mmCIF file of C-alpha atoms and ligand atoms in Angstrom:
data_model
loop_
_atom_site.group_PDB
_atom_site.id
_atom_site.type_symbol
_atom_site.label_atom_id
_atom_site.label_comp_id
_atom_site.label_asym_id
_atom_site.label_seq_id
_atom_site.Cartn_x
_atom_site.Cartn_y
_atom_site.Cartn_z
ATOM 1 C CA UNK A 18 51.639 66.948 92.186
ATOM 2 C CA UNK A 19 53.121 63.530 92.717
ATOM 3 C CA UNK A 20 56.244 61.795 90.260
ATOM 4 C CA UNK A 21 56.511 57.929 90.070
ATOM 5 C CA UNK A 22 59.915 57.084 90.431
ATOM 6 C CA UNK A 23 60.304 56.266 86.639
ATOM 7 C CA UNK A 24 59.062 59.682 85.496
ATOM 8 C CA UNK A 25 62.009 60.708 88.384
ATOM 9 C CA UNK A 26 64.600 58.490 86.808
ATOM 10 C CA UNK A 27 64.055 59.998 83.037
ATOM 11 C CA UNK A 28 63.773 63.651 84.749
ATOM 12 C CA UNK A 29 67.259 64.037 86.222
ATOM 13 C CA UNK A 30 70.487 63.187 83.722
ATOM 14 C CA UNK A 31 71.667 59.624 84.033
ATOM 15 C CA UNK A 32 74.042 59.216 86.160
ATOM 16 C CA UNK A 33 77.670 57.552 84.236
ATOM 17 C CA UNK A 34 79.545 54.554 85.787
ATOM 18 C CA UNK A 35 83.702 55.675 85.552
ATOM 19 C CA UNK A 36 84.773 53.326 82.266
ATOM 20 C CA UNK A 37 86.295 50.728 83.406
ATOM 21 C CA UNK A 38 90.112 50.963 81.878
ATOM 22 C CA UNK A 39 90.459 49.158 78.263
ATOM 23 C CA UNK A 40 92.213 46.232 78.850
ATOM 24 C CA UNK A 41 95.896 46.289 77.221
ATOM 25 C CA UNK A 42 95.887 44.851 74.127
ATOM 26 C CA UNK A 43 97.992 41.523 74.537
ATOM 27 C CA UNK A 44 98.868 42.042 71.487
ATOM 28 C CA UNK A 45 100.515 44.650 70.554
ATOM 29 C CA UNK A 46 103.568 45.678 68.967
ATOM 30 C CA UNK A 47 103.130 41.623 68.028
ATOM 31 C CA UNK A 48 100.757 42.075 64.945
ATOM 32 C CA UNK A 49 102.579 42.115 61.129
ATOM 33 C CA UNK A 50 100.829 45.576 59.322
ATOM 34 C CA UNK A 51 97.910 44.795 57.366
ATOM 35 C CA UNK A 52 99.884 45.114 54.092
ATOM 36 C CA UNK A 53 103.237 43.970 53.047
ATOM 37 C CA UNK A 54 106.228 46.821 53.844
ATOM 38 C CA UNK A 55 106.876 48.413 50.988
ATOM 39 C CA UNK A 56 108.951 51.513 50.225
ATOM 40 C CA UNK A 57 109.658 50.983 46.358
ATOM 41 C CA UNK A 58 107.103 50.715 43.506
ATOM 42 C CA UNK A 59 106.951 48.242 41.135
ATOM 43 C CA UNK A 60 108.630 50.314 38.330
ATOM 44 C CA UNK A 61 111.636 51.369 41.141
ATOM 45 C CA UNK A 62 109.828 55.073 42.278
ATOM 46 C CA UNK A 63 109.970 55.362 45.652
ATOM 47 C CA UNK A 64 107.260 55.745 47.532
ATOM 48 C CA UNK A 65 106.765 57.932 51.115
ATOM 49 C CA UNK A 66 109.061 57.042 53.590
ATOM 50 C CA UNK A 67 108.619 55.728 56.718
ATOM 51 C CA UNK A 68 109.860 56.434 60.565
ATOM 52 C CA UNK A 69 109.237 52.881 61.205
ATOM 53 C CA UNK A 70 111.001 51.825 58.560
ATOM 54 C CA UNK A 71 113.998 53.458 57.373
ATOM 55 C CA UNK A 72 115.600 53.447 54.518
ATOM 56 C CA UNK A 73 118.945 51.452 54.531
ATOM 57 C CA UNK A 74 122.312 54.217 53.261
ATOM 58 C CA UNK A 75 122.885 54.472 49.899
ATOM 59 C CA UNK A 76 125.873 52.598 49.656
ATOM 60 C CA UNK A 77 124.336 49.943 51.325
ATOM 61 C CA UNK A 78 121.852 49.390 48.414
ATOM 62 C CA UNK A 79 124.586 50.115 45.723
ATOM 63 C CA UNK A 80 126.337 46.741 47.669
ATOM 64 C CA UNK A 81 123.359 45.028 47.494
ATOM 65 C CA UNK A 82 122.307 45.974 42.789
ATOM 66 C CA UNK A 83 126.082 44.251 43.592
ATOM 67 C CA UNK A 84 125.262 41.162 45.268
ATOM 68 C CA UNK A 85 122.173 40.412 44.139
ATOM 69 C CA UNK A 86 123.862 40.741 39.942
ATOM 70 C CA UNK A 87 126.554 38.661 40.531
ATOM 71 C CA UNK A 88 124.124 36.371 42.490
ATOM 72 C CA UNK A 89 121.530 35.527 39.724
ATOM 73 C CA UNK A 90 124.811 35.319 37.276
ATOM 74 C CA UNK A 91 126.109 32.480 39.387
ATOM 75 C CA UNK A 92 122.016 31.157 39.848
ATOM 76 C CA UNK A 93 122.018 31.371 36.063
ATOM 77 C CA UNK A 94 125.505 29.125 35.939
ATOM 78 C CA UNK A 95 124.888 26.514 38.540
ATOM 79 C CA UNK A 96 121.168 26.144 36.849
ATOM 80 C CA UNK A 97 123.513 25.179 34.120
ATOM 81 C CA UNK A 98 126.019 23.041 35.290
ATOM 82 C CA UNK A 99 123.216 20.187 35.991
ATOM 83 C CA UNK A 100 122.985 20.765 31.825
ATOM 84 C CA UNK A 101 126.441 19.822 31.786
ATOM 85 C CA UNK A 102 126.077 17.091 34.237
ATOM 86 C CA UNK A 103 128.717 18.650 36.996
ATOM 87 C CA UNK A 104 125.696 19.388 39.530
ATOM 88 C CA UNK A 105 123.196 16.631 40.723
ATOM 89 C CA UNK A 106 120.541 19.289 41.399
ATOM 90 C CA UNK A 107 120.192 22.761 41.831
ATOM 91 C CA UNK A 108 117.016 25.231 43.103
ATOM 92 C CA UNK A 109 117.527 28.315 41.841
ATOM 93 C CA UNK A 110 116.523 31.374 43.757
ATOM 94 C CA UNK A 111 116.577 33.343 40.494
ATOM 95 C CA UNK A 112 113.666 36.167 41.425
ATOM 96 C CA UNK A 113 114.681 36.094 44.776
ATOM 97 C CA UNK A 114 117.942 37.992 44.793
ATOM 98 C CA UNK A 115 116.025 40.253 47.725
ATOM 99 C CA UNK A 116 116.224 38.184 50.342
ATOM 100 C CA UNK A 117 119.290 36.017 49.476
ATOM 101 C CA UNK A 118 121.231 39.040 49.685
ATOM 102 C CA UNK A 119 118.681 41.168 52.314
ATOM 103 C CA UNK A 120 119.280 38.570 54.600
ATOM 104 C CA UNK A 121 123.056 38.914 54.581
ATOM 105 C CA UNK A 122 123.738 42.233 54.257
ATOM 106 C CA UNK A 123 121.773 42.855 57.763
ATOM 107 C CA UNK A 124 124.185 40.745 59.400
ATOM 108 C CA UNK A 125 127.230 41.485 60.366
ATOM 109 C CA UNK A 126 129.549 38.961 60.153
ATOM 110 C CA UNK A 127 129.739 37.293 63.464
ATOM 111 C CA UNK A 128 126.319 36.320 63.105
ATOM 112 C CA UNK A 129 125.043 33.043 62.231
ATOM 113 C CA UNK A 130 122.849 32.165 59.229
ATOM 114 C CA UNK A 131 121.024 28.983 59.218
ATOM 115 C CA UNK A 132 120.232 28.250 55.574
ATOM 116 C CA UNK A 133 118.370 25.671 53.133
ATOM 117 C CA UNK A 134 119.152 24.045 50.163
ATOM 118 C CA UNK A 135 117.852 27.138 48.054
ATOM 119 C CA UNK A 136 120.007 29.757 49.403
ATOM 120 C CA UNK A 137 123.006 28.671 47.716
ATOM 121 C CA UNK A 138 122.951 32.541 46.405
ATOM 122 C CA UNK A 139 122.706 34.095 50.019
ATOM 123 C CA UNK A 140 126.300 32.184 50.970
ATOM 124 C CA UNK A 141 128.099 33.377 48.009
ATOM 125 C CA UNK A 142 126.910 37.056 48.175
ATOM 126 C CA UNK A 143 128.248 36.156 52.201
ATOM 127 C CA UNK A 144 131.446 35.223 51.224
ATOM 128 C CA UNK A 145 131.280 32.005 51.162
ATOM 129 C CA UNK A 146 133.677 30.244 48.035
ATOM 130 C CA UNK A 147 130.651 29.683 45.497
ATOM 131 C CA UNK A 148 132.715 25.352 44.885
ATOM 132 C CA UNK A 149 132.793 24.603 48.184
ATOM 133 C CA UNK A 150 128.726 26.517 48.400
ATOM 134 C CA UNK A 151 127.766 23.775 45.407
ATOM 135 C CA UNK A 152 129.844 20.151 47.033
ATOM 136 C CA UNK A 153 126.467 19.345 47.961
ATOM 137 C CA UNK A 154 124.477 19.826 45.381
ATOM 138 C CA UNK A 155 127.335 18.367 43.434
ATOM 139 C CA UNK A 156 127.105 15.074 45.931
ATOM 140 C CA UNK A 157 130.998 14.968 47.133
ATOM 141 C CA UNK A 158 130.396 15.633 50.352
ATOM 142 C CA UNK A 159 127.831 17.226 53.162
ATOM 143 C CA UNK A 160 129.395 20.301 53.399
ATOM 144 C CA UNK A 161 131.524 22.215 51.592
ATOM 145 C CA UNK A 162 132.520 24.747 53.719
ATOM 146 C CA UNK A 163 133.618 24.904 56.825
ATOM 147 C CA UNK A 164 130.195 25.916 59.540
ATOM 148 C CA UNK A 165 131.663 27.698 62.009
ATOM 149 C CA UNK A 166 135.039 29.425 60.613
ATOM 150 C CA UNK A 167 132.139 30.924 57.918
ATOM 151 C CA UNK A 168 128.723 31.229 60.820
ATOM 152 C CA UNK A 169 126.747 29.209 58.337
ATOM 153 C CA UNK A 170 125.094 26.051 59.052
ATOM 154 C CA UNK A 171 124.986 23.830 56.006
ATOM 155 C CA UNK A 172 122.505 23.789 53.710
ATOM 156 C CA UNK A 173 119.572 22.390 55.377
ATOM 157 C CA UNK A 174 117.289 19.292 53.394
ATOM 158 C CA UNK A 175 115.157 17.930 55.959
ATOM 159 C CA UNK A 176 112.617 20.592 56.014
ATOM 160 C CA UNK A 177 112.225 23.457 58.877
ATOM 161 C CA UNK A 178 114.801 21.179 61.562
ATOM 162 C CA UNK A 179 116.892 24.662 60.552
ATOM 163 C CA UNK A 180 114.835 26.969 63.564
ATOM 164 C CA UNK A 181 115.767 24.649 66.404
ATOM 165 C CA UNK A 182 119.380 24.188 65.488
ATOM 166 C CA UNK A 183 119.613 27.836 65.284
ATOM 167 C CA UNK A 184 117.160 28.400 68.571
ATOM 168 C CA UNK A 185 119.628 26.260 70.926
ATOM 169 C CA UNK A 186 123.242 28.271 68.889
ATOM 170 C CA UNK A 187 121.421 30.920 69.449
ATOM 171 C CA UNK A 188 120.368 30.862 72.857
ATOM 172 C CA UNK A 189 123.711 29.281 73.621
ATOM 173 C CA UNK A 190 125.355 32.713 72.626
ATOM 174 C CA UNK A 191 123.183 35.295 74.644
ATOM 175 C CA UNK A 192 123.502 32.544 77.386
ATOM 176 C CA UNK A 193 127.959 32.791 77.034
ATOM 177 C CA UNK A 194 126.706 36.970 77.257
ATOM 178 C CA UNK A 195 127.557 37.055 73.088
ATOM 179 C CA UNK A 196 125.215 39.411 71.514
ATOM 180 C CA UNK A 197 125.611 37.326 67.848
ATOM 181 C CA UNK A 198 122.274 36.861 65.755
ATOM 182 C CA UNK A 199 120.964 34.071 63.880
ATOM 183 C CA UNK A 200 119.081 34.274 60.713
ATOM 184 C CA UNK A 201 117.082 31.161 59.740
ATOM 185 C CA UNK A 202 115.878 31.165 56.023
ATOM 186 C CA UNK A 203 113.048 28.851 55.726
ATOM 187 C CA UNK A 204 110.111 28.209 53.229
ATOM 188 C CA UNK A 205 106.815 28.689 53.134
ATOM 189 C CA UNK A 206 105.566 24.891 52.379
ATOM 190 C CA UNK A 207 108.091 24.778 55.748
ATOM 191 C CA UNK A 208 105.806 26.874 57.693
ATOM 192 C CA UNK A 209 103.759 23.791 58.839
ATOM 193 C CA UNK A 210 106.026 21.658 59.383
ATOM 194 C CA UNK A 211 106.299 21.103 63.770
ATOM 195 C CA UNK A 212 110.454 21.833 63.367
ATOM 196 C CA UNK A 213 108.820 25.240 62.503
ATOM 197 C CA UNK A 214 106.928 25.618 65.701
ATOM 198 C CA UNK A 215 108.863 24.123 68.071
ATOM 199 C CA UNK A 216 111.435 26.424 66.864
ATOM 200 C CA UNK A 217 110.031 29.588 67.060
ATOM 201 C CA UNK A 218 108.204 28.570 70.797
ATOM 202 C CA UNK A 219 111.840 27.913 71.882
ATOM 203 C CA UNK A 220 113.483 31.216 70.678
ATOM 204 C CA UNK A 221 110.420 33.167 72.273
ATOM 205 C CA UNK A 222 110.218 31.400 75.377
ATOM 206 C CA UNK A 223 113.940 31.760 76.346
ATOM 207 C CA UNK A 224 114.715 35.245 74.350
ATOM 208 C CA UNK A 225 116.644 33.528 71.841
ATOM 209 C CA UNK A 226 118.029 36.209 68.607
ATOM 210 C CA UNK A 227 116.622 34.169 66.338
ATOM 211 C CA UNK A 228 115.357 36.372 63.571
ATOM 212 C CA UNK A 229 112.367 33.599 60.822
ATOM 213 C CA UNK A 230 113.005 34.847 57.886
ATOM 214 C CA UNK A 231 110.587 32.933 55.562
ATOM 215 C CA UNK A 232 109.862 33.344 51.905
ATOM 216 C CA UNK A 233 106.966 33.255 50.742
ATOM 217 C CA UNK A 234 107.476 31.896 47.190
ATOM 218 C CA UNK A 235 104.123 30.640 46.713
ATOM 219 C CA UNK A 236 104.971 27.362 46.571
ATOM 220 C CA UNK A 237 106.586 24.241 48.248
ATOM 221 C CA UNK A 238 107.787 22.059 45.316
ATOM 222 C CA UNK A 239 104.104 21.773 42.868
ATOM 223 C CA UNK A 240 102.212 22.906 46.394
ATOM 224 C CA UNK A 241 100.480 26.747 46.041
ATOM 225 C CA UNK A 242 99.942 28.495 49.287
ATOM 226 C CA UNK A 243 96.084 27.972 49.207
ATOM 227 C CA UNK A 244 96.883 24.398 49.786
ATOM 228 C CA UNK A 245 99.468 24.940 52.308
ATOM 229 C CA UNK A 246 98.170 27.043 55.202
ATOM 230 C CA UNK A 247 94.748 28.960 56.014
ATOM 231 C CA UNK A 248 96.579 31.764 57.717
ATOM 232 C CA UNK A 249 96.132 35.407 56.446
ATOM 233 C CA UNK A 250 99.211 35.624 55.864
ATOM 234 C CA UNK A 251 102.203 33.611 57.517
ATOM 235 C CA UNK A 252 103.380 36.831 59.090
ATOM 236 C CA UNK A 253 100.590 35.949 61.608
ATOM 237 C CA UNK A 254 102.270 32.683 62.626
ATOM 238 C CA UNK A 255 104.583 33.821 64.884
ATOM 239 C CA UNK A 256 102.070 36.259 67.063
ATOM 240 C CA UNK A 257 100.474 32.965 68.570
ATOM 241 C CA UNK A 258 103.533 32.370 70.278
ATOM 242 C CA UNK A 259 104.656 36.039 70.865
ATOM 243 C CA UNK A 260 106.608 36.617 68.215
ATOM 244 C CA UNK A 261 107.051 40.158 67.175
ATOM 245 C CA UNK A 262 106.113 39.802 62.803
ATOM 246 C CA UNK A 263 106.332 41.030 59.854
ATOM 247 C CA UNK A 264 105.208 40.826 56.202
ATOM 248 C CA UNK A 265 107.488 42.465 53.124
ATOM 249 C CA UNK A 266 107.387 42.426 49.920
ATOM 250 C CA UNK A 267 110.176 40.458 49.263
ATOM 251 C CA UNK A 268 110.767 42.306 45.936
ATOM 252 C CA UNK A 269 111.695 45.104 46.755
ATOM 253 C CA UNK A 270 114.929 44.930 47.787
ATOM 254 C CA UNK A 271 115.116 48.528 50.060
ATOM 255 C CA UNK A 272 112.138 47.365 52.346
ATOM 256 C CA UNK A 273 113.392 43.571 52.923
ATOM 257 C CA UNK A 274 115.998 45.243 54.445
ATOM 258 C CA UNK A 275 115.017 47.868 56.199
ATOM 259 C CA UNK A 276 112.243 45.274 57.402
ATOM 260 C CA UNK A 277 115.331 42.802 58.412
ATOM 261 C CA UNK A 278 117.678 45.967 60.046
ATOM 262 C CA UNK A 279 114.459 46.508 62.460
ATOM 263 C CA UNK A 280 114.159 42.679 62.742
ATOM 264 C CA UNK A 281 118.313 41.963 63.381
ATOM 265 C CA UNK A 282 118.258 45.208 66.236
ATOM 266 C CA UNK A 283 115.696 43.879 67.893
ATOM 267 C CA UNK A 284 117.215 40.321 69.079
ATOM 268 C CA UNK A 285 120.952 41.849 69.199
ATOM 269 C CA UNK A 286 118.832 44.101 71.762
ATOM 270 C CA UNK A 287 118.022 41.041 73.850
ATOM 271 C CA UNK A 288 114.546 41.107 72.999
ATOM 272 C CA UNK A 289 114.276 38.145 71.824
ATOM 273 C CA UNK A 290 112.799 36.748 67.945
ATOM 274 C CA UNK A 291 111.419 37.993 64.894
ATOM 275 C CA UNK A 292 109.670 36.721 61.925
ATOM 276 C CA UNK A 293 109.546 38.201 59.112
ATOM 277 C CA UNK A 294 107.446 37.504 56.582
ATOM 278 C CA UNK A 295 108.851 38.308 52.240
ATOM 279 C CA UNK A 296 106.220 37.813 49.595
ATOM 280 C CA UNK A 297 108.693 36.867 46.802
ATOM 281 C CA UNK A 298 107.939 34.360 43.868
ATOM 282 C CA UNK A 299 110.517 31.654 43.023
ATOM 283 C CA UNK A 300 110.747 32.328 38.789
ATOM 284 C CA UNK A 301 112.577 28.619 38.293
ATOM 285 C CA UNK A 302 110.796 25.998 38.891
ATOM 286 C CA UNK A 303 111.847 24.166 42.325
ATOM 287 C CA UNK A 304 114.805 22.158 40.885
ATOM 288 C CA UNK A 305 116.568 21.233 37.693
ATOM 289 C CA UNK A 306 114.408 17.742 38.188
ATOM 290 C CA UNK A 307 110.868 19.415 38.604
ATOM 291 C CA UNK A 308 108.403 19.931 35.556
ATOM 292 C CA UNK A 309 106.649 23.417 36.565
ATOM 293 C CA UNK A 310 104.143 23.226 33.820
ATOM 294 C CA UNK A 311 102.105 21.183 35.714
ATOM 295 C CA UNK A 312 101.223 22.972 38.267
ATOM 296 C CA UNK A 313 101.508 26.970 37.595
ATOM 297 C CA UNK A 314 100.736 28.643 34.360
ATOM 298 C CA UNK A 315 103.221 31.003 31.683
ATOM 299 C CA UNK A 316 101.165 33.850 33.006
ATOM 300 C CA UNK A 317 101.479 33.633 36.595
ATOM 301 C CA UNK A 318 105.297 33.523 36.211
ATOM 302 C CA UNK A 319 105.213 36.270 33.240
ATOM 303 C CA UNK A 320 103.646 38.599 35.449
ATOM 304 C CA UNK A 321 106.016 37.886 37.896
ATOM 305 C CA UNK A 322 108.396 39.506 35.359
ATOM 306 C CA UNK A 323 107.597 43.321 36.309
ATOM 307 C CA UNK A 324 107.919 43.377 39.601
ATOM 308 C CA UNK A 325 111.850 41.625 39.343
ATOM 309 C CA UNK A 326 114.285 43.596 42.387
ATOM 310 C CA UNK A 327 116.762 43.943 40.159
ATOM 311 C CA UNK A 328 115.490 46.367 37.300
ATOM 312 C CA UNK A 329 113.600 47.773 40.958
ATOM 313 C CA UNK A 330 116.515 48.777 42.891
ATOM 314 C CA UNK A 331 118.456 49.515 39.175
ATOM 315 C CA UNK A 332 115.991 52.091 38.359
ATOM 316 C CA UNK A 333 115.787 53.773 42.151
ATOM 317 C CA UNK A 334 119.557 54.096 42.026
ATOM 318 C CA UNK A 335 119.618 55.231 39.240
ATOM 319 C CA UNK A 336 117.673 58.323 39.726
ATOM 320 C CA UNK A 337 119.610 58.599 42.712
ATOM 321 C CA UNK A 338 122.125 59.113 40.865
ATOM 322 C CA UNK A 339 124.819 56.585 42.687
ATOM 323 C CA UNK A 340 124.626 54.024 39.573
ATOM 324 C CA UNK A 341 125.082 55.140 35.660
ATOM 325 C CA UNK A 342 125.565 53.244 32.366
ATOM 326 C CA UNK A 343 129.467 52.459 33.468
ATOM 327 C CA UNK A 344 128.987 51.608 36.338
ATOM 328 C CA UNK A 345 126.003 49.089 35.327
ATOM 329 C CA UNK A 346 128.256 48.222 32.721
ATOM 330 C CA UNK A 347 131.111 46.907 35.280
ATOM 331 C CA UNK A 348 129.131 45.010 37.371
ATOM 332 C CA UNK A 349 127.622 43.118 34.587
ATOM 333 C CA UNK A 350 131.538 42.771 33.818
ATOM 334 C CA UNK A 351 132.463 41.460 37.266
ATOM 335 C CA UNK A 352 129.321 39.413 37.228
ATOM 336 C CA UNK A 353 130.498 37.618 34.231
ATOM 337 C CA UNK A 354 133.825 36.963 35.739
ATOM 338 C CA UNK A 355 132.993 35.239 38.299
ATOM 339 C CA UNK A 356 130.499 32.584 36.252
ATOM 340 C CA UNK A 357 133.745 31.764 33.831
ATOM 341 C CA UNK A 358 135.580 31.194 37.181
ATOM 342 C CA UNK A 359 133.268 28.987 38.950
ATOM 343 C CA UNK A 360 132.028 27.809 35.291
ATOM 344 C CA UNK A 361 136.307 26.384 34.862
ATOM 345 C CA UNK A 362 136.582 25.331 38.567
ATOM 346 C CA UNK A 363 133.175 23.116 37.865
ATOM 347 C CA UNK A 364 134.739 21.352 35.118
ATOM 348 C CA UNK A 365 137.910 19.489 36.752
ATOM 349 C CA UNK A 366 136.923 16.306 37.850
ATOM 350 C CA UNK A 367 136.842 16.368 41.634
ATOM 351 C CA UNK A 368 139.122 13.099 44.034
ATOM 352 C CA UNK A 369 137.418 11.911 46.742
ATOM 353 C CA UNK A 370 138.264 9.628 48.873
ATOM 354 C CA UNK A 371 134.978 6.929 49.791
ATOM 355 C CA UNK A 372 136.438 6.398 53.069
ATOM 356 C CA UNK A 373 136.200 10.149 54.135
ATOM 357 C CA UNK A 374 131.756 9.036 53.595
ATOM 358 C CA UNK A 375 132.286 7.864 57.903
ATOM 359 C CA UNK A 376 134.078 10.677 59.023
ATOM 360 C CA UNK A 377 132.887 13.689 60.813
ATOM 361 C CA UNK A 378 129.359 11.578 61.605
ATOM 362 C CA UNK A 379 130.294 10.770 65.191
ATOM 363 C CA UNK A 380 133.558 12.476 67.347
ATOM 364 C CA UNK A 381 133.294 8.546 68.386
ATOM 365 C CA UNK A 382 133.016 5.847 65.232
ATOM 366 C CA UNK A 383 130.724 2.952 66.516
ATOM 367 C CA UNK A 384 131.703 -0.552 66.551
ATOM 368 C CA UNK A 385 128.944 -0.489 63.327
ATOM 369 C CA UNK A 386 130.554 2.264 61.705
ATOM 370 C CA UNK A 387 134.193 0.771 62.202
ATOM 371 C CA UNK A 388 132.904 -2.443 60.821
ATOM 372 C CA UNK A 389 131.560 -0.944 57.471
ATOM 373 C CA UNK A 390 134.361 1.656 56.889
ATOM 374 C CA UNK A 391 136.481 -1.714 57.220
ATOM 375 C CA UNK A 392 134.701 -3.946 54.659
ATOM 376 C CA UNK A 393 134.928 -0.845 52.166
ATOM 377 C CA UNK A 394 138.403 -0.908 52.623
ATOM 378 C CA UNK A 395 138.452 -3.678 51.711
ATOM 379 C CA UNK A 396 136.323 -3.318 48.874
ATOM 380 C CA UNK A 397 138.201 -0.758 47.862
ATOM 381 C CA UNK A 398 141.836 -2.685 48.461
ATOM 382 C CA UNK A 399 140.454 -5.776 46.369
ATOM 383 C CA UNK A 400 139.522 -3.354 43.297
ATOM 384 C CA UNK A 401 142.733 -1.662 43.325
ATOM 385 C CA UNK A 402 144.522 -4.914 43.378
ATOM 386 C CA UNK A 403 141.827 -6.391 40.190
ATOM 387 C CA UNK A 404 142.808 -3.553 38.674
ATOM 388 C CA UNK A 405 146.279 -3.834 38.739
HETATM 389 C C1 TPP B 6 110.908 16.936 56.601
HETATM 390 C C2 TPP B 6 111.152 17.119 55.453
HETATM 391 N N1 TPP B 6 109.521 16.618 54.296
HETATM 392 C C3 TPP B 6 109.360 16.777 53.029
HETATM 393 C C4 TPP B 6 110.383 17.034 52.102
HETATM 394 C C5 TPP B 6 110.227 16.998 51.027
HETATM 395 N N2 TPP B 6 110.550 18.488 49.844
HETATM 396 C C6 TPP B 6 111.642 18.754 49.431
HETATM 397 S S1 TPP B 6 111.946 21.060 49.404
HETATM 398 C C7 TPP B 6 110.126 20.802 49.726
HETATM 399 C C8 TPP B 6 109.547 22.028 49.646
HETATM 400 C C9 TPP B 6 109.308 22.940 49.793
HETATM 401 O O1 TPP B 6 108.558 24.168 50.000
HETATM 402 P P1 TPP B 6 108.953 25.730 50.334
HETATM 403 O O2 TPP B 6 108.983 24.921 52.631
HETATM 404 O O3 TPP B 6 108.227 26.222 50.253
HETATM 405 O O4 TPP B 6 110.748 26.409 49.865
HETATM 406 P P2 TPP B 6 110.898 26.457 48.839
HETATM 407 O O5 TPP B 6 111.743 24.781 47.622
HETATM 408 O O6 TPP B 6 109.724 26.392 47.978
HETATM 409 O O7 TPP B 6 111.954 26.914 49.183
HETATM 410 C C10 TPP B 6 109.354 19.241 49.948
HETATM 411 C C11 TPP B 6 107.689 19.005 50.109
HETATM 412 C C12 TPP B 6 111.873 17.799 52.351
HETATM 413 N N3 TPP B 6 113.073 17.769 52.270
HETATM 414 N N4 TPP B 6 111.971 17.583 53.917
HETATM 415 MG MG1 MG B 7 108.216 27.613 49.011
#
């Protein structure tokens, strides 16, 4: 019996070609989790622990709670000061306490913070004098504190410029053999700015130890996130530059600190930058000058009240028995005293020398500045003579 070659092929078992090894996934280790990392439920009950994000020590969480409570009281006081004409403007970070405080608790004192206008709470949580923090917003001076002394850049109003400043500083630090980390606070809207992309790219290429911490509070003034980006999450924005990126529930204080701890450790180990997107919500208007009823519903704001980061952490710490009624009352009292002292000090009229406007602009003043300073000096002298 003869067989055709086709029949013979069909009859013999098919030889398999040796499998070509799968190409390694170039995004491995860069991609954020599909869902934001969460370690506490909204009611503060714990979720199963995760080996990739170990829970911070309970003492650190208790300290986080203390600073969040004082931070919220500070924030309310600053808002009240705008109504009394003591502050020109104040961007509140109420609702974002876990991010504000988590960002500074993840750092060492010799690390650097690069804040925006919204980070007054973070800076006070870092231990900077609250009157010095509010100096910019009172309009007295460009920055009330000495940035090099407190390792904190001036609060940045031009969106995203701090992203490049931080990349440069962090690169300089590592170039000189120090293991300092720089943490950049940035908003959701500001990730659309060129400086964000330039900063992240530079930091990635030169392995600068920067943590880009995006507080996605859902709005850039009146522009909602859906009009800001088509990216599935802002955390994806790091991946394109080769930066490991993660997303976290920004109203879960335990998760925020756990994720930032890992990001900071990565940067400190010389592995380059890290991007963290925290999903949170701005509970107050953009600033005291904003009318939020023009662009969002009260129901939306109310829904976020249930995810309040302070009550969430408080419930958790009470269940862990490291916080009780007496401790909660004591911290509330400390916060009240902090606000009262701030109020008193902010009610003192500041004395500002108009000529100081020309200082610290250039190391050597330009001829134009010298001329302008002379002009102001002459005008002031003439006014004083008139008054005499
Ligand atoms: C370069 C630049 N463009 C525009 C503005 C005006 N501006 C101030 S705050 C803001 C919204 C920023 O939103 P986001 O980055 O989400 O931060 P958030 O205020 O929500 O913390 C805009 C557009 C600015 N300060 N700088
Ligand atoms: Mg925003």
